[in-house]
Coordinates of C-alpha atoms and ligand atoms in Angstrom, one line a residue:
X1 CA -70.9 165.0 -81.9
X2 CA -70.6 163.6 -78.5
X3 CA -68.6 160.5 -77.9
X4 CA -69.8 157.5 -75.9
X5 CA -68.1 154.3 -76.8
X6 CA -66.3 153.3 -79.9
X7 CA -68.2 152.6 -83.0
X8 CA -68.0 149.1 -84.4
X9 CA -68.8 148.2 -88.0
X10 CA -70.9 145.1 -88.5
X11 CA -69.1 142.2 -90.0
X12 CA -71.4 139.6 -91.2
X13 CA -68.8 136.8 -91.3
X14 CA -67.7 137.6 -87.7
X15 CA -71.3 137.3 -86.5
X16 CA -71.8 133.8 -87.7
X17 CA -68.5 132.6 -86.3
X18 CA -69.3 134.2 -82.9
X19 CA -72.7 132.4 -82.8
X20 CA -71.0 129.1 -83.4
X21 CA -68.3 129.9 -80.7
X22 CA -71.1 130.8 -78.2
X23 CA -72.9 127.5 -78.8
X24 CA -69.6 125.5 -78.4
X25 CA -68.2 127.2 -75.3
X26 CA -68.6 125.6 -71.9
X27 CA -66.7 128.2 -69.9
X28 CA -69.2 130.7 -68.6
X29 CA -66.9 133.8 -68.4
X30 CA -65.9 133.2 -72.0
X31 CA -69.6 132.9 -72.9
X32 CA -70.2 136.3 -71.3
X33 CA -67.4 137.8 -73.3
X34 CA -68.6 136.3 -76.6
X35 CA -72.2 137.3 -76.1
X36 CA -71.0 140.9 -75.5
X37 CA -68.8 140.7 -78.6
X38 CA -71.7 139.6 -80.6
X39 CA -73.9 142.3 -79.2
X40 CA -71.2 144.9 -80.0
X41 CA -71.1 143.8 -83.6
X42 CA -74.9 144.0 -83.9
X43 CA -75.8 147.0 -81.9
X44 CA -76.1 149.5 -84.8
X45 CA -77.8 147.2 -87.3
X46 CA -80.0 145.1 -85.0
X47 CA -80.3 146.9 -81.6
X48 CA -83.1 144.7 -80.2
X49 CA -81.1 141.5 -80.9
X50 CA -77.9 143.1 -79.5
X51 CA -79.8 144.0 -76.3
X52 CA -81.1 140.5 -75.8
X53 CA -77.5 139.0 -76.2
X54 CA -75.9 141.5 -73.8
X55 CA -78.8 141.1 -71.3
X56 CA -78.1 137.4 -71.3
X57 CA -74.5 138.2 -70.8
X58 CA -75.3 140.4 -67.8
X59 CA -77.5 137.8 -66.2
X60 CA -74.9 135.1 -66.6
X61 CA -72.1 137.4 -65.3
X62 CA -74.3 138.0 -62.2
X63 CA -74.9 134.3 -61.7
X64 CA -71.2 133.5 -61.8
X65 CA -70.2 136.7 -60.0
X66 CA -67.9 137.7 -62.9
X67 CA -67.4 141.3 -62.0
X68 CA -65.6 142.5 -65.1
X69 CA -68.3 140.9 -67.2
X70 CA -71.0 142.7 -65.2
X71 CA -69.3 146.1 -65.8
X72 CA -68.8 145.5 -69.5
X73 CA -72.3 144.1 -70.1
X74 CA -73.9 147.1 -68.3
X75 CA -71.8 149.5 -70.3
X76 CA -72.9 147.9 -73.5
X77 CA -76.6 147.9 -72.5
X78 CA -76.1 151.6 -71.8
X79 CA -74.6 152.2 -75.2
X80 CA -77.4 150.4 -77.0
X81 CA -80.0 152.4 -75.1
X82 CA -78.1 155.6 -75.8
X83 CA -78.1 154.8 -79.5
X84 CA -81.8 154.3 -79.4
X85 CA -82.3 157.6 -77.7
X86 CA -83.4 156.0 -74.4
X87 CA -81.3 158.2 -72.3
X88 CA -82.9 157.4 -68.9
X89 CA -82.3 153.6 -69.4
X90 CA -78.8 154.4 -70.7
X91 CA -78.1 156.4 -67.6
X92 CA -79.1 153.6 -65.2
X93 CA -77.0 151.1 -67.1
X94 CA -73.9 153.4 -67.2
X95 CA -74.3 154.0 -63.5
X96 CA -74.3 150.3 -62.8
X97 CA -71.2 149.9 -65.0
X98 CA -69.5 152.7 -63.2
X99 CA -70.2 151.3 -59.8
X100 CA -68.8 147.9 -60.7
X101 CA -65.8 149.2 -62.5
X102 CA -64.9 151.5 -59.6
X103 CA -65.3 148.6 -57.3
X104 CA -62.9 146.4 -59.2
X105 CA -60.5 149.3 -60.0
X106 CA -60.9 148.9 -63.7
X107 CA -59.3 152.2 -64.7
X108 CA -60.0 152.2 -68.4
X109 CA -63.6 151.1 -67.9
X110 CA -64.2 153.7 -65.2
X111 CA -62.9 156.4 -67.4
X112 CA -65.2 155.2 -70.2
X113 CA -68.2 155.1 -67.9
X114 CA -67.5 158.7 -66.6
X115 CA -67.3 159.8 -70.2
X116 CA -70.6 158.0 -71.1
X117 CA -72.4 159.6 -68.2
X118 CA -70.9 163.0 -69.1
X119 CA -72.5 162.6 -72.5
X120 CA -75.9 161.7 -71.0
X121 CA -76.0 164.8 -68.8
X122 CA -74.8 166.9 -71.7
X123 CA -77.8 165.7 -73.7
X124 CA -80.1 166.4 -70.8
X125 CA -78.6 169.9 -70.6
X126 CA -77.3 169.3 -67.1
X127 CA -73.9 170.9 -67.8
X128 CA -72.4 171.0 -64.3
X129 CA -72.8 167.3 -63.9
X130 CA -71.7 166.7 -67.4
X131 CA -68.5 168.7 -67.0
X132 CA -67.8 167.0 -63.7
X133 CA -67.9 163.5 -65.3
X134 CA -65.9 164.5 -68.3
X135 CA -63.2 166.1 -66.2
X136 CA -63.0 163.0 -64.0
X137 CA -62.6 161.0 -67.2
X138 CA -60.0 163.3 -68.5
X139 CA -57.9 163.1 -65.4
X140 CA -57.8 159.3 -65.6
X141 CA -57.1 159.4 -69.3
X142 CA -54.2 161.9 -68.9
X143 CA -52.6 159.3 -66.7
X144 CA -53.2 156.4 -69.0
X145 CA -51.7 156.2 -72.5
X146 CA -54.7 156.0 -74.8
X147 CA -54.5 159.1 -77.0
X148 CA -57.8 158.3 -78.9
X149 CA -59.7 158.4 -75.7
X150 CA -57.9 161.4 -74.4
X151 CA -58.8 163.3 -77.5
X152 CA -62.5 162.3 -77.1
X153 CA -62.4 163.7 -73.6
X154 CA -61.0 167.0 -74.7
X155 CA -63.6 167.1 -77.4
X156 CA -66.4 166.5 -75.0
X157 CA -65.2 169.1 -72.5
X158 CA -65.0 171.6 -75.4
X159 CA -68.6 170.9 -76.1
X160 CA -69.7 171.5 -72.5
X161 CA -67.8 174.8 -72.4
X162 CA -69.5 175.8 -75.6
X163 CA -72.9 175.2 -74.0
X164 CA -71.8 177.3 -71.0
X165 CA -70.9 180.1 -73.3
X166 CA -67.1 180.0 -72.6
X167 CA -65.9 180.1 -76.2
X168 CA -62.2 180.5 -75.4
X169 CA -62.1 177.5 -73.2
X170 CA -64.1 175.5 -75.6
X171 CA -61.8 176.4 -78.5
X172 CA -58.8 175.5 -76.4
X173 CA -60.1 172.0 -75.7
X174 CA -61.1 171.5 -79.3
X175 CA -57.7 172.6 -80.5
X176 CA -56.0 170.2 -78.0
X177 CA -58.3 167.4 -79.3
X178 CA -57.5 168.2 -82.9
X179 CA -53.7 168.3 -82.3
X180 CA -53.8 164.9 -80.6
X181 CA -55.9 163.4 -83.4
X182 CA -53.7 164.8 -86.1
X183 CA -50.6 163.4 -84.4
X184 CA -52.1 159.9 -84.4
X185 CA -53.8 160.4 -87.7
X186 CA -57.3 159.6 -86.3
X187 CA -59.4 160.8 -89.3
X188 CA -62.8 160.2 -87.8
X189 CA -61.8 162.2 -84.8
X190 CA -60.3 165.0 -86.9
X191 CA -63.7 165.3 -88.7
X192 CA -65.4 165.9 -85.4
X193 CA -62.8 168.3 -84.1
X194 CA -63.4 170.3 -87.3
X195 CA -67.2 170.4 -86.9
X196 CA -67.0 171.2 -83.2
X197 CA -64.6 174.1 -83.9
X198 CA -67.0 175.2 -86.6
X199 CA -69.8 175.3 -83.9
X200 CA -67.9 177.9 -81.9
X201 CA -67.5 180.1 -84.9
X202 CA -71.2 179.7 -85.7
X203 CA -72.1 180.8 -82.2
X204 CA -69.8 183.8 -82.5
X205 CA -71.7 184.7 -85.7
X206 CA -68.6 184.0 -87.9
X207 CA -70.6 182.0 -90.4
X208 CA -68.0 181.8 -93.2
X209 CA -65.4 180.4 -90.8
X210 CA -68.0 178.0 -89.4
X211 CA -68.9 176.8 -92.9
X212 CA -65.3 176.3 -93.9
X213 CA -64.7 174.0 -90.8
X214 CA -68.0 172.1 -91.5
X215 CA -67.0 171.5 -95.1
X216 CA -63.6 170.3 -94.0
X217 CA -65.4 167.9 -91.7
X218 CA -67.7 166.8 -94.5
X219 CA -64.8 166.1 -96.8
X220 CA -63.0 163.9 -94.3
X221 CA -66.1 161.9 -93.5
X222 CA -66.8 161.5 -97.2
X223 CA -63.3 160.2 -97.8
X224 CA -63.8 157.8 -94.9
X225 CA -67.3 156.8 -96.0
X226 CA -68.4 157.5 -92.5
X227 CA -72.2 157.9 -92.7
X228 CA -72.7 159.2 -89.2
X229 CA -70.1 161.9 -89.7
X230 CA -71.5 162.8 -93.1
X231 CA -75.0 163.2 -91.7
X232 CA -73.7 165.2 -88.8
X233 CA -71.6 167.6 -90.9
X234 CA -74.4 168.0 -93.5
X235 CA -76.9 168.8 -90.8
X236 CA -74.6 171.5 -89.4
X237 CA -74.0 173.0 -92.9
X238 CA -77.8 173.1 -93.5
X239 CA -78.3 174.9 -90.2
X240 CA -75.8 177.7 -91.1
X241 CA -77.4 178.1 -94.6
X242 CA -80.8 178.3 -92.8
X243 CA -79.4 181.1 -90.5
X244 CA -78.0 182.9 -93.6
X245 CA -81.4 182.7 -95.2
X246 CA -80.3 180.5 -98.1
X247 CA -83.2 178.1 -97.8
X248 CA -82.5 176.1 -100.9
X249 CA -79.0 175.1 -99.8
X250 CA -80.3 174.6 -96.2
X251 CA -82.9 172.2 -97.3
X252 CA -80.5 170.3 -99.6
X253 CA -78.0 169.6 -96.8
X254 CA -80.6 169.0 -94.1
X255 CA -82.5 166.5 -96.3
X256 CA -79.3 164.7 -97.1
X257 CA -78.6 164.4 -93.4
X258 CA -82.1 163.2 -92.6
X259 CA -81.9 160.6 -95.4
X260 CA -78.7 159.1 -93.9
X261 CA -80.0 159.3 -90.4
X262 CA -83.2 157.4 -91.4
X263 CA -81.1 154.7 -92.9
X264 CA -78.8 154.4 -89.9
X265 CA -81.7 154.5 -87.4
X266 CA -80.0 157.5 -85.7
X267 CA -83.0 158.8 -83.8
X268 CA -81.2 161.6 -81.9
X269 CA -79.7 162.9 -85.2
X270 CA -83.1 162.6 -86.9
X271 CA -84.8 164.6 -84.2
X272 CA -82.3 167.4 -84.7
X273 CA -82.6 167.4 -88.5
X274 CA -86.4 167.4 -88.5
X275 CA -86.5 170.4 -86.2
X276 CA -84.0 172.2 -88.4
X277 CA -86.0 171.4 -91.6
X278 CA -89.0 172.7 -89.7
X279 CA -87.1 176.0 -89.1
X280 CA -86.3 176.4 -92.8
X281 CA -90.0 176.0 -93.6
X282 CA -90.9 178.5 -91.0
X283 CA -88.5 180.9 -92.6
X284 CA -90.1 180.3 -95.9
X285 CA -93.5 181.0 -94.4
X286 CA -94.6 177.4 -95.0
X287 CA -96.0 177.0 -91.5
X288 CA -98.1 173.9 -92.0
X289 CA -95.1 172.0 -93.4
X290 CA -93.0 173.4 -90.6
X291 CA -95.5 172.2 -87.9
X292 CA -95.5 168.8 -89.5
X293 CA -91.7 168.5 -89.2
X294 CA -91.7 169.9 -85.6
X295 CA -94.2 167.2 -84.6
X296 CA -92.1 164.5 -86.1
X297 CA -89.1 165.8 -84.2
X298 CA -91.1 166.1 -81.0
X299 CA -92.3 162.5 -81.1
X300 CA -88.7 161.4 -80.9
X301 CA -87.4 164.2 -78.6
X302 CA -90.1 163.6 -76.0
X303 CA -89.0 159.9 -75.7
X304 CA -85.4 160.9 -75.4
X305 CA -85.9 163.5 -72.6
X306 CA -83.3 165.7 -74.3
X307 CA -84.3 169.0 -72.7
X308 CA -82.4 171.6 -74.8
X309 CA -83.8 170.1 -78.0
X310 CA -87.3 169.8 -76.5
X311 CA -87.2 173.4 -75.5
X312 CA -86.3 174.4 -79.0
X313 CA -89.0 172.2 -80.6
X314 CA -91.7 173.5 -78.2
X315 CA -90.7 177.1 -79.0
X316 CA -90.7 176.5 -82.7
X317 CA -94.2 174.9 -82.5
X318 CA -95.5 177.8 -80.4
X319 CA -94.2 180.3 -82.9
X320 CA -95.5 178.4 -85.9
X321 CA -99.0 178.0 -84.5
X322 CA -99.0 181.7 -83.6
X323 CA -98.1 182.6 -87.2
X324 CA -101.1 180.4 -88.4
X325 CA -103.3 182.2 -85.8
X326 CA -104.0 179.0 -83.9
X327 CA -103.5 180.7 -80.6
X328 CA -104.8 178.0 -78.4
X329 CA -102.1 175.6 -79.7
X330 CA -99.6 178.4 -79.6
X331 CA -100.3 179.0 -76.0
X332 CA -100.2 175.3 -75.1
X333 CA -96.8 174.9 -76.6
X334 CA -95.6 178.1 -75.1
X335 CA -96.5 176.8 -71.7
X336 CA -94.7 173.5 -72.5
X337 CA -91.7 175.6 -73.6
X338 CA -91.7 177.6 -70.4
X339 CA -92.0 174.4 -68.4
X340 CA -89.2 172.8 -70.3
X341 CA -87.0 175.8 -69.6
X342 CA -87.9 175.7 -65.9
X343 CA -87.2 172.0 -65.8
X344 CA -83.8 172.5 -67.3
X345 CA -83.1 175.0 -64.6
X346 CA -84.4 172.9 -61.7
X347 CA -82.8 169.8 -63.0
X348 CA -79.4 171.2 -62.4
X349 CA -80.3 171.6 -58.7
X350 CA -81.9 168.2 -58.4
X351 CA -79.1 166.5 -60.2
X352 CA -76.5 168.1 -58.0
X353 CA -78.3 166.3 -55.2
X354 CA -78.5 163.1 -57.1
X355 CA -74.8 163.3 -57.9
X356 CA -73.9 163.6 -54.2
X357 CA -76.3 160.7 -53.5
X358 CA -74.7 158.5 -56.1
X359 CA -71.2 159.5 -55.0
X360 CA -72.4 158.4 -51.6
X361 CA -73.2 155.0 -52.9
X362 CA -69.8 154.6 -54.5
X363 CA -68.0 155.7 -51.5
X364 CA -70.0 153.5 -49.2
X365 CA -67.7 150.6 -49.7
X366 CA -64.7 152.6 -48.7
X367 CA -66.5 153.9 -45.7
X368 CA -67.4 150.5 -44.5
X369 CA -63.7 149.6 -44.3
X370 CA -63.0 152.9 -42.6
X371 CA -65.8 152.4 -40.2
X372 CA -64.6 149.0 -39.1
X373 CA -61.2 150.5 -38.2
X374 CA -62.7 153.5 -36.4
X375 CA -63.4 153.8 -32.7
X376 CA -66.4 155.8 -33.5
X377 CA -67.7 153.1 -35.8
X378 CA -71.1 152.8 -34.2
X379 CA -71.8 156.5 -34.2
X380 CA -70.9 156.8 -37.9
X381 CA -73.0 153.8 -38.7
X382 CA -76.0 155.5 -37.2
X383 CA -75.3 158.7 -39.2
X384 CA -74.9 156.8 -42.4
X385 CA -78.1 154.9 -41.8
X386 CA -79.9 158.1 -41.3
X387 CA -78.5 159.6 -44.5
X388 CA -79.5 156.6 -46.4
X389 CA -82.9 156.7 -44.9
X390 CA -83.3 160.4 -45.8
X391 CA -82.2 159.7 -49.3
X392 CA -84.6 156.8 -49.7
X393 CA -87.6 158.7 -48.2
X394 CA -87.0 161.7 -50.3
X395 CA -86.5 159.5 -53.4
X396 CA -89.6 157.4 -52.7
X397 CA -91.8 160.5 -52.0
X398 CA -90.8 162.1 -55.2
X399 CA -92.4 159.5 -57.4
X400 CA -96.0 159.9 -56.1
X401 CA -95.4 163.6 -56.1
X402 CA -94.5 163.5 -59.7
X403 CA -97.6 161.6 -60.5
X404 CA -99.8 164.1 -58.6
X405 CA -98.2 167.0 -60.4
X406 CA -98.4 165.4 -63.9
X407 CA -102.0 164.3 -63.4
X408 CA -102.8 167.8 -62.1
X409 CA -101.3 169.1 -65.3
X410 CA -103.3 166.7 -67.4
X411 CA -106.5 167.5 -65.6
X412 CA -105.8 171.2 -66.3
X413 CA -104.9 170.5 -69.9
X414 CA -108.0 168.5 -70.7
X415 CA -110.7 170.1 -68.6
X416 CA -109.6 173.7 -67.9
X417 CA -111.9 175.3 -70.4
X418 CA -115.0 173.5 -69.0
X419 CA -114.2 174.3 -65.4
X420 CA -115.8 177.0 -63.3
X421 CA -113.6 179.3 -61.2
X422 CA -113.7 177.2 -58.1
X423 CA -112.4 174.2 -60.0
X424 CA -109.7 176.3 -61.6
X425 CA -108.6 177.5 -58.2
X426 CA -108.5 174.0 -56.8
X427 CA -106.3 172.9 -59.7
X428 CA -104.0 175.9 -59.1
X429 CA -103.7 175.0 -55.4
X430 CA -102.8 171.4 -56.3
X431 CA -100.1 172.6 -58.7
X432 CA -98.7 175.1 -56.3
X433 CA -98.6 172.6 -53.4
X434 CA -96.8 170.0 -55.4
X435 CA -94.3 172.5 -56.6
X436 CA -93.7 173.6 -53.0
X437 CA -93.4 170.0 -51.8
X438 CA -91.0 169.3 -54.6
X439 CA -88.9 172.2 -53.5
X440 CA -89.0 171.1 -49.9
X441 CA -88.0 167.5 -50.7
X442 CA -85.2 168.6 -53.0
X443 CA -83.9 171.0 -50.4
X444 CA -84.2 168.5 -47.6
X445 CA -82.4 165.8 -49.6
X446 CA -79.7 168.3 -50.5
X447 CA -79.3 169.2 -46.9
X448 CA -79.2 165.6 -45.7
X449 CA -76.6 164.6 -48.3
X450 CA -74.5 167.7 -48.7
X451 CA -71.1 168.1 -47.1
X452 CA -70.8 164.4 -46.0
X453 CA -68.3 163.1 -48.5
X454 CA -64.6 163.2 -47.8
X455 CA -63.0 166.2 -49.4
X456 CA -59.6 164.5 -49.4
X457 CA -57.6 165.1 -52.6
X458 CA -60.5 167.1 -54.2
X459 CA -59.5 170.4 -55.8
X460 CA -61.9 172.8 -57.3
X461 CA -61.2 176.0 -59.2
X462 CA -63.9 178.3 -58.0
X463 CA -63.7 180.3 -61.3
X464 CA -65.1 177.2 -63.0
X465 CA -67.6 176.7 -60.3
X466 CA -69.0 180.2 -60.7
X467 CA -69.2 179.7 -64.5
X468 CA -71.6 176.8 -63.9
X469 CA -73.5 178.7 -61.2
X470 CA -73.9 181.7 -63.5
X471 CA -75.3 179.4 -66.2
X472 CA -77.6 177.6 -63.8
X473 CA -79.0 180.9 -62.6
X474 CA -79.0 182.6 -65.9
X475 CA -82.8 183.0 -66.1
X476 CA -83.3 184.5 -62.7
X477 CA -80.2 186.7 -63.1
X478 CA -81.6 188.0 -66.4
X479 CA -85.1 188.5 -65.2
X480 CA -83.9 190.5 -62.2
X481 CA -81.4 192.5 -64.3
X482 CA -78.7 191.5 -61.8
X483 CA -75.2 192.6 -62.2
X484 CA -73.0 189.7 -61.1
X485 CA -69.4 190.8 -60.5
X486 CA -67.0 187.8 -60.2
X487 CA -63.5 188.7 -59.2
X488 CA -60.6 186.2 -59.6
X489 CA -61.2 183.3 -57.2
X490 CA -58.9 180.7 -55.8
X491 CA -58.7 176.9 -56.1
X492 CA -59.9 175.2 -52.9
X493 CA -59.8 171.8 -51.3
X494 CA -63.4 170.9 -51.8
X495 CA -65.6 169.0 -54.2
X496 CA -67.0 170.6 -57.3
X497 CA -70.6 169.8 -56.6
X498 CA -70.4 171.1 -53.0
X499 CA -69.0 174.4 -54.2
X500 CA -71.8 174.7 -56.8
X501 CA -74.4 174.1 -54.1
X502 CA -72.8 176.7 -51.8
X503 CA -72.5 179.5 -54.3
X504 CA -75.7 178.8 -56.0
X505 CA -77.6 179.1 -52.7
X506 CA -75.9 182.4 -51.8
X507 CA -76.3 184.0 -55.1
X508 CA -79.9 182.9 -55.5
X509 CA -80.6 184.4 -52.1
X510 CA -78.9 187.7 -53.1
X511 CA -81.2 187.9 -56.1
X512 CA -84.3 186.8 -54.2
X513 CA -83.9 189.3 -51.3
X514 CA -83.3 192.3 -53.5
X515 CA -84.8 195.7 -53.1
X516 CA -87.9 196.3 -55.1
X517 CA -86.7 199.2 -57.1
X518 CA -83.0 198.6 -57.4
X519 CA -81.4 196.1 -59.7
X520 CA -79.2 193.7 -57.7
X521 CA -75.4 194.2 -57.7
X522 CA -73.8 191.0 -56.4
X523 CA -70.0 190.8 -56.0
X524 CA -67.9 187.8 -55.3
X525 CA -64.3 188.0 -54.4
X526 CA -61.7 186.8 -52.0
X527 CA -58.6 187.6 -50.0
X528 CA -56.0 185.4 -48.2
X529 CA -55.5 185.8 -44.5
X530 CA -53.8 183.6 -41.9
X531 CA -53.6 180.6 -44.2
X532 CA -57.2 180.9 -45.0
X533 CA -59.3 181.8 -48.1
X534 CA -61.7 184.6 -47.1
X535 CA -64.4 184.5 -49.8
X536 CA -67.3 187.0 -49.8
X537 CA -70.7 187.2 -51.6
X538 CA -71.9 190.8 -51.2
X539 CA -75.3 192.2 -52.3
X540 CA -77.2 195.5 -52.2
X541 CA -80.4 193.9 -51.1
X542 CA -82.9 194.3 -48.2
X543 CA -80.4 193.2 -45.5
X544 CA -81.0 191.1 -42.4
X545 CA -81.8 192.3 -38.8
X546 CA -79.2 191.6 -36.1
X547 CA -81.4 189.3 -34.2
X548 CA -81.7 186.9 -37.2
X549 CA -78.1 186.8 -38.2
X550 CA -77.2 183.6 -36.5
X551 CA -80.4 181.7 -36.6
X552 CA -80.8 181.9 -40.4
X553 CA -78.1 179.2 -40.7
X554 CA -80.4 176.7 -39.0
X555 CA -82.8 174.4 -40.9
X556 CA -86.3 175.8 -41.6
X557 CA -85.4 179.2 -40.1
X558 CA -86.1 182.3 -42.1
X559 CA -84.9 185.8 -41.4
X560 CA -88.1 187.5 -40.6
X561 CA -89.0 188.6 -44.1
X562 CA -92.5 188.5 -45.5
X563 CA -93.2 184.9 -46.4
X564 CA -95.8 185.8 -49.0
X565 CA -93.3 188.0 -50.8
X566 CA -90.2 185.8 -50.6
X567 CA -90.9 182.1 -51.1
X568 CA -88.4 179.6 -49.8
X569 CA -87.9 176.6 -47.5
X570 CA -85.4 177.9 -45.0
X571 CA -82.9 175.2 -45.8
X572 CA -80.4 176.9 -48.2
X573 CA -78.2 178.5 -45.6
X574 CA -78.2 175.5 -43.4
X575 CA -76.9 173.5 -46.3
X576 CA -74.2 176.1 -46.9
X577 CA -73.2 175.9 -43.3
X578 CA -73.0 172.1 -43.4
X579 CA -70.8 172.2 -46.5
X580 CA -68.4 174.9 -45.0
X581 CA -68.2 173.1 -41.7
X582 CA -67.2 169.9 -43.5
X583 CA -64.3 171.8 -44.9
X584 CA -63.3 172.9 -41.3
X585 CA -64.4 176.4 -42.3
X586 CA -66.8 179.1 -41.0
X587 CA -69.6 181.0 -42.6
X588 CA -71.2 184.2 -41.2
X589 CA -73.1 187.3 -42.4
X590 CA -72.5 191.0 -42.0
X591 CA -75.5 193.0 -42.8
X592 CA -77.5 196.2 -42.3
X593 CA -81.2 196.4 -42.9
X594 CA -81.9 198.3 -46.1
X595 CA -78.3 198.4 -47.2
X596 CA -77.4 194.8 -48.1
X597 CA -75.6 191.8 -46.8
X598 CA -72.2 190.2 -47.1
X599 CA -71.9 186.5 -46.6
X600 CA -68.3 185.6 -45.6
X601 CA -66.7 182.2 -45.9
X602 CA -63.4 181.3 -44.3
X603 CA -61.8 178.0 -45.4
X604 CA -58.4 176.7 -44.7
X605 CA -55.9 176.8 -47.6
Ligands
ADP701 P1 -84.9 180.5 -47.8 O1 -84.2 181.5 -48.8 O2 -85.4 179.3 -48.5 O3 -85.8 181.2 -46.9 P2 -82.2 180.2 -46.6 O4 -81.8 179.2 -45.6 O5 -81.5 180.3 -47.9 O6 -83.8 179.9 -46.8 O7 -82.2 181.6 -45.9 C1 -82.8 181.8 -44.6 C2 -83.2 183.3 -44.5 O8 -82.1 184.1 -44.5 C3 -84.1 183.8 -45.6 O9 -85.5 183.4 -45.4 C4 -83.9 185.3 -45.5 O10 -84.7 185.8 -44.5 C5 -82.4 185.4 -45.0 N1 -81.5 185.7 -46.1 C6 -80.7 184.8 -46.8 N2 -79.9 185.4 -47.7 C7 -80.2 186.7 -47.6 C8 -79.8 187.9 -48.4 N3 -78.8 187.8 -49.3 N4 -80.3 189.1 -48.0 C9 -81.3 189.1 -47.1 N5 -81.8 188.1 -46.4 C10 -81.2 186.9 -46.6

């Protein structure tokens, strides 16, 4: 279970009183607070009504320029959307809340917004961004005194590490969370710590231990009469029984979970349970029933945009249709599955850009003050304008592009069978061009925005960075049978997202420019020299000719390799150079054609 904001139980009496108080109040800021309070009491049982109250609060807060109220209302709107599974809308609202709370230096609120956004990106499967937000939130909460929130943060970080496959780190954070919760006797929290610890054992294949943690969690939630928790624990127990092949037990626990989730209107939970019940039916060979459950899950999951779940449902549907010999449907869902996987993979990259872009927005205010004080104010202003322009253009171009690509896809889906070969070729050209345009825009935007933000006070453990990069590139590393050797790496004075961009570009290149018949060996390591970190990324690929060694770091310049064989935009290394230059560092390549390349980075310690 991921934590966003605190859960509030509905109190009927309180609601009537609040409504009276709202009618009687003349102070606008009090009215904002009361409207939000009312929405908070209602958001589980009557989300639409809650949304209308908090939207009214937000409008009023804007009218009277009540900044705290704007932040709180936006946050609540985000929570309501989150609960409804409208993640995109929730993301926008949480972003607005964050911007305002940072602006007014509301530390508690800012930490809460970081946490909420971390949860959103976790649901999208964008783990780098998720971890980044959760860690930001953790740092703030470590300084503040609120132990409940601190434990939630540790819990959430544990979940991200679980997704990234780092079980030790994940267990460490769950243990820390459990300890805090036990100390303050936070029972609901304890239940979630149990189930999250169980998840790690489940992944490790230690099903008995996993089940014992899940049952502990179920017991605590039953004692508390916590319906959400009960549904969550039951669903997990059902899943393990399903894996163990005990279909009867699996169905019993999953149906119990689904029942509760239906009553609570917990759409995200429902989507997961429906998919799991489908899996049990698949195991039993009852494919028609399974397909029915998968479709019910899909209807919810599609709206939520939750990629990891979407991926699983598509795959399950493809398999189930194949078992029933409906190969056309099986193929269609297999394509959707592959696309969902690719989207998940690309989204990391696009979101890394979006993150820099949003950070840019937040830091804009600070920079305005700095600019007024600076002698070079005018020059910087022009640069900022240009970056903003680049960001806007790339953003605005992406929308029509997305339409082109999705309608191209629809055209293909509906009319492919009736088309002659020329038509099919045209469709394929449209699709390929939009993919290329998408890549160019993303890379350009990444280049325009990378390495601009101040690195002051930012510390990044490159070991963590490489963990994320490895996860982001897992598909291409696996497909190319690459051996990625990561030696111990230092902590540097740079931002997390910039370091991800840097190493992701270098490692992706090392894989791309590999020799045809030799699996890539890519090694990353470092040494300290003259107060500098000297980091290298070494490969055994095709190498680069001397005459190209400098120019490859410029935008749109490629190193003389066959364009038909190696796709690309020629922007990656220019972005790397920009990032390294912003750290007052240097990047260069040593290479011999046919033997491999070593990209060296020197950054001050
Ligand atoms: P892209 O990969 O999109 O072409 P980059 O800016 O990342 O753009 O790289 C520029 C050029 O540098 C590549 O086209 C390629 O010729 C060369 N290059 C980069 N990395 C490597 C590598 N590891 N091995 C060989 N050539 C490389």
